[in-house]
Amino acid sequence: MKRKLWMLGLLVMGLFLIVACSNDDGDGEQEKDTDEKTETSGDNRTLTIALGSDMVTFDVHDHINTSTEAIHVNMFNYLVKRDNETGEILPDLAESFENIDDLTWEFKLKEGVTFHNGDELTSTDVKYSLERVATGEELKDYTNYNQIKEVEILDDYRFRIITHEPEPVLLNRISRIASGILPSKYIEENGFDHFLQNPIGTGPFQFVEWVRDDRIVFEVYDDFFEEKNEDWDQLVFRIIPENSTRVSELLTGGVDIAVNIPPADWDRVSDHEDTYLAQETSNRTLMIFLRSTEGYPTSDQRVREALDLAIDNQAIIDSLLGGAGVPTITRVAPGNFGFAEHLYDTYNYDLDRAKELLAEAGFPDGFEMTFHSPRGRYLQDAEVAEMVAGMWAQIGVTANIEFMEWSNFVELRNAHENEDAYLLGLGNSMFDAANGLDWYNAERFEGETDYRNDEVEELLAAAMTNMDLEERNEQYIQAQELLAEDVAHIVLHMESINIGVSEGIDYTPTMDEMIYVDTITRK
Amino acid sequence: MSRSLSMHGTAKKNSKMKRWMKLLFRSKTGTVGLFIVVSIVLVAILAPWLAPHEPQTIDPVNTHKPPMWMEGGDRSNILGTDNLGRDILSRIIYGSQVSLLVGISSVVLAGVIGVLVGLFTGYFGGFLDTFFMRLADSFLAIPNILLALVMLGVFGPGLLTLILVLGVTNWVQYARIIRSEVLSIKERDFIRAAKSIGVKHRHIIFSHLYPNVISSFIVVATLSVASTIILESSLSFLGLGIQPPQVSWGTILSDGRDYLATSWWLATFPGLAITISVLGIIFLGDWLRDILDPRTVK
Amino acid sequence: MHYFLKRVLEIIPVLLIITFIVFTLVFIAGDPIALLLPEDATAEDIAALQAALGLDDPFYVQYGRYVVNMLQGDFGTSFRYGEDAMLLVLERLPATIELAIASILVAIMIAIPLGIWSATKKNSSIDLLATGAAVLGKAMPNFWLGIMLILVFSVTFSVFPVSGRGSFSHLILPAITLGTGIAAEMTRLIRSSMLETLGQDYIRTAKSKGLRTGIVVYKHAFRNTLVPVVTIIALQTSTLVGGTLITETVFAWPGIGQLLIQAVNNRDMAIVQACVMVIAFFVIMMNLIADLLYQLLDPRIRYK
């Protein structure tokens, strides 16, 4: 018996040892932590940003994920970048660019740009990067880049991008997700897998480590081709999926910046003495897609208009979104090419007219419909859906909401099993009406929403390859007016970006939802 | 012999009843448990009459209204309102229906599967037994919540799928308990006797074995209702529980968790509802174990 | 030893059945193509990618391929991360094990005193209170407790860090959250086994010989509670690992639980499969070890 007790004792000690060992690493880090903490008072040079979900990959061409790109922009660069204030396209890696003819654009690279391993950036890297995504059918960004036919190298710094069709939005196209320029020599020598494990780019920060679903660590790159970042030595993105945990970390100073602060905590963050709330209107529109397929009540324009008129957009924004968010009738937001100002920051609300229209359409007592909505995907999406259904009830329309988990929701739409209406939030990283209004394209939505307006179709097709930008702009504005009149779908509002920031830090979010660490400074 | 086991005289029943009541009131936890469980069942049944409001009616003007005893609260919303202005008390009252429904029906489903498997495998043995026990081992090796999570991810969440999934994932514990009971009973004289005079297997299983093992089932099943209610709330937290417009305590709790720091009443009251009922059910289950399980009666 | 050989051999069909269950589920789930391609992909894009990934083969071909690959140590590639699924899972295992062990220690620290205390004062108000307290831990949904602990101990009193893994202090709140859940079962078992022991002849003899109750309890009866503790640790491994799903999400703890939930949400089935296999294997192993320990701790238990 005694011997057995001994063995048990050993076992328990073993367990403790394992814990103790894991604590040893921990203690090491704890010391580091305290070091950092003492620095905080004086000179904290590590910036910690809390995100809600992990990044997906370092393959810049193989994701369609805004929050992944928000990290990538700090270690990769595009040829050109879009100014978030003016919408103007500015040089980034490229020093200059010009449109040679309908199909050809010529660029000149800045000289002396280096990747994080010291290799200099040349036209070869550009050719490799753009052609990889323009021809790689298995890549997730392929469909947004296959308009590019080839990249023709003129010399080390000069090259031409040649497109299949006239491409008025080429510059927008190459200043967004999957536009990052990769190091071709490094990848050729080491293989792509090695690159994925040890990625390098040209950006202000270089990769240190990525612990999945925990953290991604970067450090400042001394030889950055623009000015080296003087504020931060280290950059840490921490993954904290639970909202309340993320907010708690911000309030206790565990992180410097936390994204996606839920409206419930806005006051807590702004009232707290050490934090403030930074808000900006995003480029993401929350919309209700209506089914125009024959047989559905929503195939009647009057019904669609009635549903739109029954929704008090401002009430939704005030009671659910803490007043942040902009009601809109069109899905093309300011800063986008083709923006129709008179359809923005306004909404139609008229209950009496809505009831009249319903009666005219043959539904004096309303009707019953199915309304699908994702849940937890967009800011207060489920709550918005429930409130919209409550508003429709006022004109006699009973909307049965079916909440769906995201992947099932995507499948439902792909299988065209969607019913009368569904809720969707759409971003637009191209900042161009072409991308935004493609959601009204009859061919693409055949069987899903079945909306068709031949006039709109013509305008969109003409604008797609129209190199006369002024005329193109007119075409898009005209299309949006037609769509608004038709109430093809109901556009609710532009979402707000809500970021919690420590008092000691200056940060203004940008509407493209990227996190440009170079714009985050210490006060 | 079998007769005396399956049939009891009325007098015997009465005395048993008395003994139970005596045992019940001797056990403090048992009394508390029974009281809680009976109240919850009553609330669930009487929900439409008890609830002061419709659980779904939203009120954009009265969101985040605190409970009546706090500043800003009033008698029309005793426990306050949630982020959409819905009455929390009414939601909790209606939520009890779904929570109990999920808890009880998934346990019944799991019980039916488990008891049948346990009876047959225990009685017949052989390949059937080996197969089902390996299957049981496999299910046991995968944590319940994990299997439920994957299945709900695959089939999509909803009330019916939830009940089915929880039923299918939980049958193992019943199968194992019943099987081991059957194994010990089937070697007893009265079963051997029945076999030797040529009574049909089916008759032996359902008339002789079943009545003798069912009390162990009841004990475990009661305790399972409690863990199922907890499991349902965990799945709600992961977004795979009951979907609105249906309400369960789990969904109210998990919807309210973002407001714990600002409007604490959104998540605290459903949390209390879960905690109290789970406590009650566990107490009741423990007491049932004491009176039904002959081994613990001392 | 023959018994253990048999137990070990039984693991093989069990693991096979598990692969079958999980693979069938994954197969029914359909392919993740919808999530892989951008929202404007065409039907041809989808078909091409399906063929490229071998997802258009019939069930038995896909299952066969899966098992053969698995035997060669290849558990597939994560769709989301584009990396070996098993490696990703194994990378996360230490964090989860660390949390699990810490939780068990918390549970033991709660359960042993509570169990003994309530057994010695059977049916008193103390018994009721102790049982109630233990059950309370189980009756509170994990995520609620976790968030409350953060709000109280991290935000209000700044005693512990909010989330993440790192120092010892990071471990405390998640371990309490998870540990209280399993303490209830443990307390109950310790209590009943104590009661059983206290009623036994040698204890009565010891008492009658005039030994003080305290000594009797701690010297003789306590030893016997070790068996239930070991039992419950083994039996609760499954619950414990299940609990980490919730706890890890609340505390942003980078373990298997979080990986798995992200994988389920993103239909990253290679990871789901690898996770389930690892967890199942882990649970089976714990049960085997528990069997071994029984023999060590209680000479009355002997396997043939």
Short mmCIF file of N, CA and C in Angstrom, two decimals, chain A residues 1 4-5 7-8 11 15-16 18-19 22-23 25-27 29-30 33 52-57 64 137-144 193 196-197 210-215 238-242 244-246 248-249 251-252 268 378 405-408 410-411 413-414 424 426 435 438-439 444, chain C residues 29-31 34-41 45-46 48-49 79-83 88 91-92 97-98 101-102 104-105 147 150-151 154-155 158 161-171 223 226 230 248-254 258-259 262 264-267 293 295-299 302:
data_model
loop_
_atom_site.label_atom_id
_atom_site.label_comp_id
_atom_site.label_asym_id
_atom_site.label_seq_id
_atom_site.Cartn_x
_atom_site.Cartn_y
_atom_site.Cartn_z
N MET A 1 0.84 -1.20 0.00
CA MET A 1 0.00 0.00 0.00
C MET A 1 0.87 1.25 0.00
N LYS A 4 2.30 2.05 -3.26
CA LYS A 4 1.32 2.60 -4.19
C LYS A 4 1.05 4.07 -3.91
N LEU A 5 1.03 4.39 -2.63
CA LEU A 5 0.83 5.80 -2.30
C LEU A 5 1.99 6.63 -2.83
N MET A 7 3.69 6.00 -5.45
CA MET A 7 3.53 6.17 -6.90
C MET A 7 2.50 7.25 -7.20
N LEU A 8 1.45 7.25 -6.41
CA LEU A 8 0.44 8.27 -6.62
C LEU A 8 1.05 9.65 -6.39
N LEU A 11 2.91 10.67 -9.26
CA LEU A 11 2.03 11.08 -10.36
C LEU A 11 1.56 12.52 -10.16
N LEU A 15 2.19 15.82 -12.46
CA LEU A 15 1.19 16.77 -12.97
C LEU A 15 1.60 18.19 -12.63
N PHE A 16 2.00 18.38 -11.37
CA PHE A 16 2.39 19.72 -10.96
C PHE A 16 3.58 20.22 -11.77
N ILE A 18 4.40 19.43 -14.79
CA ILE A 18 4.00 19.84 -16.14
C ILE A 18 3.46 21.26 -16.11
N VAL A 19 2.60 21.48 -15.12
CA VAL A 19 2.04 22.83 -14.99
C VAL A 19 3.14 23.83 -14.72
N SER A 22 5.11 24.63 -17.80
CA SER A 22 4.42 25.55 -18.70
C SER A 22 4.42 26.94 -18.06
N ASN A 23 4.44 26.96 -16.73
CA ASN A 23 4.48 28.26 -16.08
C ASN A 23 5.84 28.92 -16.25
N ASP A 25 7.71 28.98 -18.88
CA ASP A 25 7.69 29.83 -20.09
C ASP A 25 6.91 31.09 -19.75
N GLY A 26 5.80 30.80 -19.07
CA GLY A 26 4.90 31.89 -18.71
C GLY A 26 5.62 32.96 -17.92
N ASP A 27 6.36 32.51 -16.90
CA ASP A 27 7.02 33.48 -16.06
C ASP A 27 7.95 34.36 -16.88
N GLU A 29 7.55 35.20 -19.88
CA GLU A 29 6.76 36.21 -20.57
C GLU A 29 6.22 37.26 -19.62
N GLN A 30 5.94 36.74 -18.40
CA GLN A 30 5.39 37.68 -17.43
C GLN A 30 6.40 38.79 -17.15
N ASP A 33 6.20 41.03 -19.76
CA ASP A 33 4.98 41.82 -19.59
C ASP A 33 5.23 42.99 -18.66
N GLY A 52 -11.23 40.53 -33.97
CA GLY A 52 -12.24 39.55 -33.61
C GLY A 52 -11.99 38.18 -34.21
N SER A 53 -11.29 38.14 -35.35
CA SER A 53 -11.02 36.83 -35.95
C SER A 53 -9.62 36.83 -36.52
N ASP A 54 -9.09 35.63 -36.65
CA ASP A 54 -7.70 35.49 -37.09
C ASP A 54 -7.58 35.82 -38.58
N MET A 55 -6.37 36.20 -38.99
CA MET A 55 -6.16 36.35 -40.42
C MET A 55 -6.14 34.95 -41.04
N VAL A 56 -6.24 34.90 -42.35
CA VAL A 56 -6.45 33.61 -43.00
C VAL A 56 -5.15 33.03 -43.54
N THR A 57 -4.36 33.85 -44.18
CA THR A 57 -3.17 33.36 -44.85
C THR A 57 -2.25 34.52 -45.19
N ILE A 64 -10.35 36.45 -49.48
CA ILE A 64 -11.25 37.54 -49.84
C ILE A 64 -11.73 38.17 -48.55
N GLU A 137 -6.25 30.14 -61.64
CA GLU A 137 -7.70 29.91 -61.49
C GLU A 137 -8.08 29.42 -60.10
N GLU A 138 -7.14 28.76 -59.41
CA GLU A 138 -7.49 28.20 -58.12
C GLU A 138 -7.43 29.25 -57.00
N LEU A 139 -6.98 30.44 -57.34
CA LEU A 139 -6.85 31.48 -56.32
C LEU A 139 -8.16 32.22 -56.12
N LYS A 140 -8.42 32.58 -54.88
CA LYS A 140 -9.72 33.17 -54.57
C LYS A 140 -9.92 34.55 -55.20
N ASP A 141 -8.84 35.23 -55.51
CA ASP A 141 -9.00 36.56 -56.08
C ASP A 141 -8.93 36.57 -57.60
N TYR A 142 -8.83 35.39 -58.16
CA TYR A 142 -8.68 35.27 -59.62
C TYR A 142 -9.72 36.08 -60.38
N THR A 143 -11.00 35.94 -60.00
CA THR A 143 -12.06 36.59 -60.78
C THR A 143 -11.97 38.12 -60.76
N ASN A 144 -11.26 38.66 -59.79
CA ASN A 144 -11.11 40.11 -59.75
C ASN A 144 -9.87 40.61 -60.49
N ASP A 193 5.72 27.58 -50.13
CA ASP A 193 5.42 27.17 -48.76
C ASP A 193 6.33 27.86 -47.76
N LEU A 196 5.09 31.24 -47.26
CA LEU A 196 3.92 31.32 -46.38
C LEU A 196 4.32 31.25 -44.91
N GLN A 197 5.39 30.47 -44.62
CA GLN A 197 5.84 30.37 -43.24
C GLN A 197 6.67 31.59 -42.84
N TRP A 210 3.44 34.02 -36.22
CA TRP A 210 1.99 33.92 -36.27
C TRP A 210 1.58 32.70 -35.48
N VAL A 211 1.00 32.92 -34.31
CA VAL A 211 0.45 31.82 -33.52
C VAL A 211 -1.05 31.80 -33.82
N ARG A 212 -1.48 30.74 -34.51
CA ARG A 212 -2.87 30.69 -35.00
C ARG A 212 -3.89 30.98 -33.92
N ASP A 213 -4.87 31.80 -34.29
CA ASP A 213 -5.96 32.17 -33.39
C ASP A 213 -5.48 32.79 -32.08
N ASP A 214 -4.23 33.21 -32.05
CA ASP A 214 -3.75 33.85 -30.84
C ASP A 214 -3.16 35.22 -31.16
N ARG A 215 -2.08 35.23 -31.92
CA ARG A 215 -1.45 36.51 -32.21
C ARG A 215 -0.60 36.47 -33.47
N ARG A 238 -3.72 40.75 -31.74
CA ARG A 238 -4.22 39.64 -30.92
C ARG A 238 -5.62 39.26 -31.34
N ILE A 239 -5.90 37.95 -31.34
CA ILE A 239 -7.20 37.48 -31.77
C ILE A 239 -8.07 37.23 -30.54
N ILE A 240 -9.12 38.01 -30.37
CA ILE A 240 -10.02 37.84 -29.22
C ILE A 240 -11.45 37.80 -29.76
N PRO A 241 -12.00 36.61 -29.98
CA PRO A 241 -13.30 36.51 -30.65
C PRO A 241 -14.47 37.04 -29.82
N GLU A 242 -14.41 36.88 -28.52
CA GLU A 242 -15.56 37.25 -27.70
C GLU A 242 -15.58 38.77 -27.48
N SER A 244 -17.11 40.84 -25.38
CA SER A 244 -16.95 41.44 -24.06
C SER A 244 -15.51 41.28 -23.57
N THR A 245 -14.86 40.20 -23.96
CA THR A 245 -13.47 40.00 -23.58
C THR A 245 -12.58 41.05 -24.26
N ARG A 246 -12.88 41.30 -25.54
CA ARG A 246 -12.08 42.27 -26.27
C ARG A 246 -12.21 43.66 -25.65
N SER A 248 -13.06 44.29 -22.57
CA SER A 248 -12.41 44.27 -21.25
C SER A 248 -10.91 44.46 -21.39
N GLU A 249 -10.30 43.82 -22.39
CA GLU A 249 -8.86 43.97 -22.60
C GLU A 249 -8.52 45.43 -22.88
N LEU A 251 -10.25 48.12 -21.95
CA LEU A 251 -10.48 48.95 -20.77
C LEU A 251 -9.40 48.75 -19.71
N THR A 252 -8.83 47.55 -19.65
CA THR A 252 -7.80 47.31 -18.64
C THR A 252 -6.40 47.59 -19.19
N ARG A 268 -19.37 52.77 -22.60
CA ARG A 268 -18.34 52.33 -21.66
C ARG A 268 -16.96 52.74 -22.15
N TYR A 378 -22.79 40.88 -39.42
CA TYR A 378 -22.68 42.34 -39.55
C TYR A 378 -23.12 42.99 -38.24
N GLU A 405 -26.88 30.30 -39.97
CA GLU A 405 -25.45 30.32 -39.74
C GLU A 405 -24.80 30.64 -41.10
N TRP A 406 -23.69 31.35 -41.09
CA TRP A 406 -23.18 31.95 -42.31
C TRP A 406 -23.00 30.99 -43.48
N SER A 407 -22.31 29.85 -43.24
CA SER A 407 -22.03 28.98 -44.39
C SER A 407 -23.32 28.38 -44.94
N ASN A 408 -24.30 28.12 -44.06
CA ASN A 408 -25.58 27.63 -44.56
C ASN A 408 -26.30 28.72 -45.37
N VAL A 410 -24.83 31.08 -47.11
CA VAL A 410 -24.18 31.17 -48.42
C VAL A 410 -24.70 30.05 -49.33
N GLU A 411 -24.82 28.85 -48.74
CA GLU A 411 -25.30 27.72 -49.54
C GLU A 411 -26.74 27.91 -49.99
N ARG A 413 -28.24 30.61 -50.69
CA ARG A 413 -28.30 31.52 -51.83
C ARG A 413 -27.72 30.88 -53.08
N ASN A 414 -26.63 30.14 -52.92
CA ASN A 414 -26.05 29.47 -54.08
C ASN A 414 -27.02 28.47 -54.68
N LEU A 424 -28.31 41.24 -46.30
CA LEU A 424 -26.90 41.05 -46.65
C LEU A 424 -26.17 42.37 -46.48
N LEU A 426 -22.89 44.44 -47.75
CA LEU A 426 -21.93 44.34 -48.84
C LEU A 426 -20.87 45.42 -48.75
N ASN A 435 -18.50 47.45 -59.38
CA ASN A 435 -18.52 46.36 -58.43
C ASN A 435 -19.81 46.38 -57.60
N ASP A 438 -23.04 45.52 -59.68
CA ASP A 438 -23.09 44.19 -60.27
C ASP A 438 -24.12 43.32 -59.56
N TRP A 439 -24.52 43.76 -58.37
CA TRP A 439 -25.53 43.02 -57.60
C TRP A 439 -26.93 43.19 -58.18
N ARG A 444 -26.40 37.35 -63.54
CA ARG A 444 -25.76 36.80 -62.36
C ARG A 444 -26.78 36.33 -61.33
N ALA C 29 -22.07 17.33 -44.82
CA ALA C 29 -21.95 18.79 -44.72
C ALA C 29 -21.75 19.43 -46.08
N GLY C 30 -21.31 18.63 -47.03
CA GLY C 30 -21.07 19.21 -48.35
C GLY C 30 -19.71 19.87 -48.35
N ASP C 31 -19.31 20.33 -49.51
CA ASP C 31 -17.95 20.86 -49.60
C ASP C 31 -17.92 22.34 -49.24
N ALA C 34 -18.33 26.76 -51.45
CA ALA C 34 -19.08 28.01 -51.40
C ALA C 34 -18.32 29.09 -50.64
N LEU C 35 -17.58 28.64 -49.63
CA LEU C 35 -16.86 29.61 -48.82
C LEU C 35 -15.48 29.92 -49.39
N LEU C 36 -15.02 29.04 -50.26
CA LEU C 36 -13.67 29.21 -50.79
C LEU C 36 -13.63 30.26 -51.88
N LEU C 37 -14.72 30.34 -52.63
CA LEU C 37 -14.70 31.23 -53.79
C LEU C 37 -15.36 32.56 -53.44
N PRO C 38 -14.98 33.60 -54.16
CA PRO C 38 -15.61 34.89 -53.90
C PRO C 38 -17.11 34.82 -54.23
N GLU C 39 -17.84 35.82 -53.75
CA GLU C 39 -19.28 35.76 -53.88
C GLU C 39 -19.76 35.80 -55.33
N ASP C 40 -18.90 36.22 -56.26
CA ASP C 40 -19.36 36.31 -57.64
C ASP C 40 -18.84 35.17 -58.52
N ALA C 41 -18.47 34.04 -57.91
CA ALA C 41 -17.98 32.91 -58.70
C ALA C 41 -19.11 32.28 -59.52
N ASP C 45 -16.72 27.82 -62.24
CA ASP C 45 -15.64 27.98 -61.27
C ASP C 45 -15.77 26.93 -60.18
N ILE C 46 -17.01 26.77 -59.71
CA ILE C 46 -17.25 25.84 -58.61
C ILE C 46 -16.93 24.41 -59.02
N ALA C 48 -15.00 23.34 -61.38
CA ALA C 48 -13.57 23.16 -61.63
C ALA C 48 -12.82 22.94 -60.32
N LEU C 49 -13.15 23.75 -59.33
CA LEU C 49 -12.45 23.64 -58.05
C LEU C 49 -12.79 22.32 -57.36
N PHE C 79 -8.45 23.90 -45.33
CA PHE C 79 -8.87 24.81 -46.40
C PHE C 79 -8.56 26.23 -46.04
N ARG C 80 -8.73 26.52 -44.76
CA ARG C 80 -8.63 27.91 -44.35
C ARG C 80 -7.18 28.36 -44.30
N TYR C 81 -6.32 27.50 -43.76
CA TYR C 81 -4.93 27.92 -43.59
C TYR C 81 -4.01 27.36 -44.66
N GLY C 82 -4.51 26.39 -45.44
CA GLY C 82 -3.67 25.79 -46.46
C GLY C 82 -2.49 25.04 -45.88
N GLU C 83 -2.62 24.55 -44.65
CA GLU C 83 -1.51 23.82 -44.04
C GLU C 83 -1.98 22.47 -43.52
N LEU C 88 -1.43 21.64 -37.31
CA LEU C 88 -2.10 22.79 -36.70
C LEU C 88 -2.73 22.39 -35.37
N GLU C 91 -0.06 21.63 -32.70
CA GLU C 91 0.52 22.89 -32.23
C GLU C 91 -0.28 23.46 -31.07
N ARG C 92 -1.59 23.24 -31.12
CA ARG C 92 -2.47 23.84 -30.13
C ARG C 92 -2.67 22.98 -28.91
N ILE C 97 -3.95 21.26 -22.98
CA ILE C 97 -3.58 20.37 -21.88
C ILE C 97 -3.24 21.17 -20.63
N GLU C 98 -2.53 22.26 -20.84
CA GLU C 98 -2.19 23.12 -19.70
C GLU C 98 -3.45 23.59 -18.98
N ILE C 101 -5.20 20.57 -17.15
CA ILE C 101 -4.57 20.16 -15.89
C ILE C 101 -4.83 21.19 -14.80
N ALA C 102 -4.70 22.45 -15.15
CA ALA C 102 -4.95 23.49 -14.15
C ALA C 102 -6.39 23.40 -13.65
N ILE C 104 -8.27 20.73 -13.52
CA ILE C 104 -8.41 19.56 -12.65
C ILE C 104 -7.88 19.89 -11.26
N LEU C 105 -6.76 20.59 -11.20
CA LEU C 105 -6.21 20.96 -9.90
C LEU C 105 -7.18 21.85 -9.14
N ILE C 147 -17.31 35.26 -18.26
CA ILE C 147 -17.44 36.69 -18.51
C ILE C 147 -17.56 37.45 -17.18
N ILE C 150 -14.22 37.78 -15.53
CA ILE C 150 -13.42 38.83 -16.18
C ILE C 150 -13.87 40.20 -15.69
N LEU C 151 -15.18 40.40 -15.69
CA LEU C 151 -15.69 41.72 -15.29
C LEU C 151 -15.30 42.05 -13.85
N SER C 154 -10.91 41.18 -13.42
CA SER C 154 -9.98 41.87 -14.33
C SER C 154 -10.34 43.32 -14.49
N VAL C 155 -11.61 43.58 -14.82
CA VAL C 155 -11.98 44.96 -15.13
C VAL C 155 -12.14 45.78 -13.85
N SER C 158 -8.83 44.54 -11.32
CA SER C 158 -7.52 44.42 -11.98
C SER C 158 -6.59 43.44 -11.30
N PRO C 161 -5.06 39.21 -15.51
CA PRO C 161 -5.20 39.67 -16.90
C PRO C 161 -6.51 39.15 -17.50
N VAL C 162 -7.01 39.85 -18.50
CA VAL C 162 -8.32 39.51 -19.06
C VAL C 162 -8.28 38.21 -19.85
N SER C 163 -7.32 38.11 -20.77
CA SER C 163 -7.38 36.96 -21.68
C SER C 163 -6.01 36.65 -22.22
N GLY C 164 -5.95 35.58 -23.02
CA GLY C 164 -4.71 35.20 -23.65
C GLY C 164 -3.96 34.20 -22.81
N ARG C 165 -2.89 33.65 -23.39
CA ARG C 165 -2.08 32.69 -22.66
C ARG C 165 -0.71 33.30 -22.46
N GLY C 166 -0.09 32.98 -21.37
CA GLY C 166 1.23 33.55 -21.11
C GLY C 166 1.65 33.21 -19.72
N SER C 167 1.55 34.17 -18.82
CA SER C 167 2.03 33.95 -17.46
C SER C 167 1.07 33.07 -16.67
N PHE C 168 1.48 32.72 -15.45
CA PHE C 168 0.68 31.91 -14.56
C PHE C 168 -0.66 32.59 -14.27
N SER C 169 -0.63 33.91 -14.14
CA SER C 169 -1.86 34.61 -13.78
C SER C 169 -2.89 34.56 -14.91
N HIS C 170 -2.41 34.37 -16.15
CA HIS C 170 -3.36 34.22 -17.25
C HIS C 170 -4.19 32.95 -17.10
N LEU C 171 -3.62 31.98 -16.40
CA LEU C 171 -4.21 30.66 -16.32
C LEU C 171 -5.34 30.59 -15.30
N ARG C 223 -7.71 8.27 2.23
CA ARG C 223 -6.98 7.50 1.24
C ARG C 223 -7.93 6.90 0.20
N LEU C 226 -9.16 8.72 -2.98
CA LEU C 226 -8.30 8.87 -4.15
C LEU C 226 -8.85 8.11 -5.34
N VAL C 230 -9.54 9.74 -9.07
CA VAL C 230 -8.95 9.27 -10.32
C VAL C 230 -10.04 8.89 -11.32
N GLU C 248 -12.13 28.47 -23.78
CA GLU C 248 -11.08 29.03 -24.64
C GLU C 248 -11.60 30.20 -25.46
N THR C 249 -12.86 30.11 -25.90
CA THR C 249 -13.41 31.22 -26.68
C THR C 249 -13.54 32.46 -25.81
N VAL C 250 -14.07 32.29 -24.60
CA VAL C 250 -14.26 33.45 -23.73
C VAL C 250 -12.92 34.10 -23.41
N PHE C 251 -11.92 33.29 -23.10
CA PHE C 251 -10.65 33.84 -22.65
C PHE C 251 -9.61 33.96 -23.76
N ALA C 252 -10.02 33.82 -25.00
CA ALA C 252 -9.10 33.88 -26.14
C ALA C 252 -7.88 33.03 -25.87
N TRP C 253 -8.11 31.84 -25.38
CA TRP C 253 -7.04 30.91 -25.05
C TRP C 253 -6.69 30.11 -26.29
N PRO C 254 -5.44 30.17 -26.75
CA PRO C 254 -5.14 29.59 -28.07
C PRO C 254 -4.99 28.07 -28.05
N GLN C 258 -10.68 26.60 -29.48
CA GLN C 258 -10.90 27.75 -30.36
C GLN C 258 -10.68 27.38 -31.81
N LEU C 259 -9.63 26.61 -32.05
CA LEU C 259 -9.33 26.19 -33.42
C LEU C 259 -10.52 25.45 -34.00
N GLN C 262 -13.60 27.71 -34.76
CA GLN C 262 -13.36 28.45 -36.01
C GLN C 262 -13.49 27.52 -37.20
N VAL C 264 -15.29 24.73 -37.44
CA VAL C 264 -16.69 24.39 -37.71
C VAL C 264 -17.39 25.55 -38.41
N ASN C 265 -17.15 26.77 -37.91
CA ASN C 265 -17.79 27.92 -38.52
C ASN C 265 -17.37 28.12 -39.96
N ASN C 266 -16.14 27.74 -40.28
CA ASN C 266 -15.64 27.97 -41.64
C ASN C 266 -15.68 26.71 -42.49
N ARG C 267 -16.34 25.66 -41.95
CA ARG C 267 -16.42 24.40 -42.67
C ARG C 267 -15.03 23.86 -43.04
N LEU C 293 -4.49 2.96 -12.99
CA LEU C 293 -4.36 3.56 -11.67
C LEU C 293 -5.27 2.91 -10.65
N GLN C 295 -6.01 -0.12 -10.32
CA GLN C 295 -5.35 -1.30 -9.78
C GLN C 295 -4.30 -0.91 -8.78
N LEU C 296 -3.63 0.18 -9.11
CA LEU C 296 -2.55 0.65 -8.27
C LEU C 296 -3.09 1.13 -6.93
N LEU C 297 -4.25 1.81 -6.98
CA LEU C 297 -4.77 2.46 -5.79
C LEU C 297 -5.61 1.55 -4.93
N ASP C 298 -6.31 0.65 -5.57
CA ASP C 298 -7.24 -0.17 -4.81
C ASP C 298 -6.98 -1.64 -5.10
N PRO C 299 -6.35 -2.30 -4.17
CA PRO C 299 -5.98 -3.69 -4.40
C PRO C 299 -7.20 -4.59 -4.58
N ARG C 302 -9.27 -6.06 -9.34
CA ARG C 302 -8.32 -6.87 -10.12
C ARG C 302 -8.98 -7.27 -11.42
#
